[in-house]
PDB file of C-alpha atoms in Angstrom:
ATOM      1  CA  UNK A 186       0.000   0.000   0.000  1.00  0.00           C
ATOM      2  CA  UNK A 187       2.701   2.553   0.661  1.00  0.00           C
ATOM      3  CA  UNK A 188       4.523   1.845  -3.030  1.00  0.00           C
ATOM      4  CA  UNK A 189       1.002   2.751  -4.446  1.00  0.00           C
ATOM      5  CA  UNK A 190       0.962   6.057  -2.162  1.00  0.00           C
ATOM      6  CA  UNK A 191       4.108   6.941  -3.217  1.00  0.00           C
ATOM      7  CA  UNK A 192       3.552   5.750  -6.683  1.00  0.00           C
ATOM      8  CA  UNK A 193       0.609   8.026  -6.574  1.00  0.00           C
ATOM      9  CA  UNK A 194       2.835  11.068  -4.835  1.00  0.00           C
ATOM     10  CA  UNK A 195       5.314  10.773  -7.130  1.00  0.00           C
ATOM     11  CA  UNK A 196       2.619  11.275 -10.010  1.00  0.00           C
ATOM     12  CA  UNK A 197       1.245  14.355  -8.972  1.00  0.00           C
ATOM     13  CA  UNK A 198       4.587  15.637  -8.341  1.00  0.00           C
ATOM     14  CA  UNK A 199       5.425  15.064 -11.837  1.00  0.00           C
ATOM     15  CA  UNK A 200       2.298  16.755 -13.648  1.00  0.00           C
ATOM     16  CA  UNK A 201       2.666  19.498 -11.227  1.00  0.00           C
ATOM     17  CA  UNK A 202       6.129  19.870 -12.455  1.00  0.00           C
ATOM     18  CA  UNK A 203       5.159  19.079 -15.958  1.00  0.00           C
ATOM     19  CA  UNK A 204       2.331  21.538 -15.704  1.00  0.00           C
ATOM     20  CA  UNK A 205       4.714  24.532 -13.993  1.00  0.00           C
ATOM     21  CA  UNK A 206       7.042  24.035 -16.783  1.00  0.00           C
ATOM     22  CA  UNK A 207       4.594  24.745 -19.793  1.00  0.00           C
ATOM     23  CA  UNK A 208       3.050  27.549 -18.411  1.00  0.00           C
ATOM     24  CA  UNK A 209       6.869  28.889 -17.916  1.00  0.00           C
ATOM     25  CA  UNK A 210       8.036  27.645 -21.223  1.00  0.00           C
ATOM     26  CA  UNK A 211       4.790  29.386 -23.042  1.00  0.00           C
ATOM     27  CA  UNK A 212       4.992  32.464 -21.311  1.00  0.00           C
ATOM     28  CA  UNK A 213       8.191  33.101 -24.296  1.00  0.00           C
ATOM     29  CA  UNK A 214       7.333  30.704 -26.678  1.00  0.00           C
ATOM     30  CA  UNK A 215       4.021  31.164 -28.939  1.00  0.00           C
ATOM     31  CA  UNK A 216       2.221  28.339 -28.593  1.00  0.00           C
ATOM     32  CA  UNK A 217       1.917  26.164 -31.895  1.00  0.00           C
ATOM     33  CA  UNK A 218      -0.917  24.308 -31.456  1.00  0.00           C
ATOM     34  CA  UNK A 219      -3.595  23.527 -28.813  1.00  0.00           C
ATOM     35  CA  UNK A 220      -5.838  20.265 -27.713  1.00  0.00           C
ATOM     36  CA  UNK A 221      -9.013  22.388 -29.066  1.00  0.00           C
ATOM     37  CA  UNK A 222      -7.039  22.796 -32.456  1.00  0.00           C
ATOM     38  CA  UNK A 223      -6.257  19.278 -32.636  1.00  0.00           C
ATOM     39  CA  UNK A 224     -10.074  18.444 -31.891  1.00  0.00           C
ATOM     40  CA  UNK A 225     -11.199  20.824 -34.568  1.00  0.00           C
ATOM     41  CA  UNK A 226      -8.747  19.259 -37.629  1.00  0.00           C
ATOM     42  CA  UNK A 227      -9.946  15.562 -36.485  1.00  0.00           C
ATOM     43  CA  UNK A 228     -13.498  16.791 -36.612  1.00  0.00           C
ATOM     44  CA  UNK A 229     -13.135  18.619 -40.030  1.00  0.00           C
ATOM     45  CA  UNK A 230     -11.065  15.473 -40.942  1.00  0.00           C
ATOM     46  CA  UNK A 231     -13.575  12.574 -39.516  1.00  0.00           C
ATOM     47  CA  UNK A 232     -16.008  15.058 -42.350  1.00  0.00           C
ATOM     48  CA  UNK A 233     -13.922  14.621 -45.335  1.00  0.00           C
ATOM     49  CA  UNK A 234     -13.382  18.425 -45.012  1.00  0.00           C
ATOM     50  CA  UNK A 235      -9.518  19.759 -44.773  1.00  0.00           C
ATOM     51  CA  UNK A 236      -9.058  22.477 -42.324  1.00  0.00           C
ATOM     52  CA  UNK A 237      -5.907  24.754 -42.256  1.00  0.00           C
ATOM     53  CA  UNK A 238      -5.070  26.192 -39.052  1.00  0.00           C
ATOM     54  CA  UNK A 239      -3.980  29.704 -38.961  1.00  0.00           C
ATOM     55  CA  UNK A 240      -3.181  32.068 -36.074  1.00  0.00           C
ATOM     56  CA  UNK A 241      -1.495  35.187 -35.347  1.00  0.00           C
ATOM     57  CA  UNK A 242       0.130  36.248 -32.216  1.00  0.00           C
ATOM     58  CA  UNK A 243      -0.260  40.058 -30.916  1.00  0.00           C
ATOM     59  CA  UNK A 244       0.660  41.810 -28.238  1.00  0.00           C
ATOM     60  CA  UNK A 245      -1.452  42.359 -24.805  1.00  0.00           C
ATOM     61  CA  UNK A 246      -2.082  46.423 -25.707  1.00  0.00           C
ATOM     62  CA  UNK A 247      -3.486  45.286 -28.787  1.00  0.00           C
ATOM     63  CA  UNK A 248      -6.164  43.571 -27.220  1.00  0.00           C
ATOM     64  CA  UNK A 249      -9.545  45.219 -26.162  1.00  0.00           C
ATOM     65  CA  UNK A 250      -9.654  45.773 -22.302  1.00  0.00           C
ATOM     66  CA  UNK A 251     -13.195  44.248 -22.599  1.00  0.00           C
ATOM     67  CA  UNK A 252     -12.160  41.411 -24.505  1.00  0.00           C
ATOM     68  CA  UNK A 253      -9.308  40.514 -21.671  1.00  0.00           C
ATOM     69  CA  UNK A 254     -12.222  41.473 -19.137  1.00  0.00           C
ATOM     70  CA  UNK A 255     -14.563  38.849 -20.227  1.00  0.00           C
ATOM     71  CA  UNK A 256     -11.999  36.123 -20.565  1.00  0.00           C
ATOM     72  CA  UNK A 257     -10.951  36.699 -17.304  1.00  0.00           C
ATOM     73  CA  UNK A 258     -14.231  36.606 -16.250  1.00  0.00           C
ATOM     74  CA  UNK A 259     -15.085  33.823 -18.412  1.00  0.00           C
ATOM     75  CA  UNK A 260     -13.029  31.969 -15.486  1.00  0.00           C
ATOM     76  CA  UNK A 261     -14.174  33.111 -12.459  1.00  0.00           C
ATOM     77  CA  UNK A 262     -17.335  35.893 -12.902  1.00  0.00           C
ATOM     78  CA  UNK A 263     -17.020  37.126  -9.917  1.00  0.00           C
ATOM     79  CA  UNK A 264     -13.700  37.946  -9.650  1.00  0.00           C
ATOM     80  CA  UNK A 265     -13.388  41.538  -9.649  1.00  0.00           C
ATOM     81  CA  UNK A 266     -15.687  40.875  -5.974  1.00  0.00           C
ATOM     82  CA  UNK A 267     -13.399  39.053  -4.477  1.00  0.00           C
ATOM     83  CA  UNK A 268     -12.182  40.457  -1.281  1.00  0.00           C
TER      84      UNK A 268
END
């Protein structure tokens, strides 16, 4: 029982790790392609259709305020009530 706790320890510990290091390595690297682009070119795929992905990156000021407003909020809607 305490190889499977540790088993089980030692597998959190590494997607926590996993996990800290994407969000560091994407934070300078764009990121290429997602799970919900992958889903969308099996879909089109699975339909005989051929779907091109295509993306560009910009910069936070060139983003609407209320467009990084409501995906914030998209997360958590009350978040600006927080105390």
């Amino acid at each position: 029982m305490q190889r499977f706790i540790r088993f089980c320890v030692c597998c959190a510990a590494a997607f926590m790790a996993v996990s800290i290091a994407l969000v560091v390595l994407y934070r300078f690297v764009p990121v290429r392609l997602t799970p919900l682009m992958v889903m969308r070119k099996s879909e089109a795929f699975s339909r005989g259709e051929r779907l091109e992905l295509k993306h560009e990156w910009v910069s936070l000021e060139q983003i609407s305020p209320d467009l990084i407003s409501a995906v914030i909020e998209s997360e958590d809607a009350l978040l600006w009530r927080h105390a």
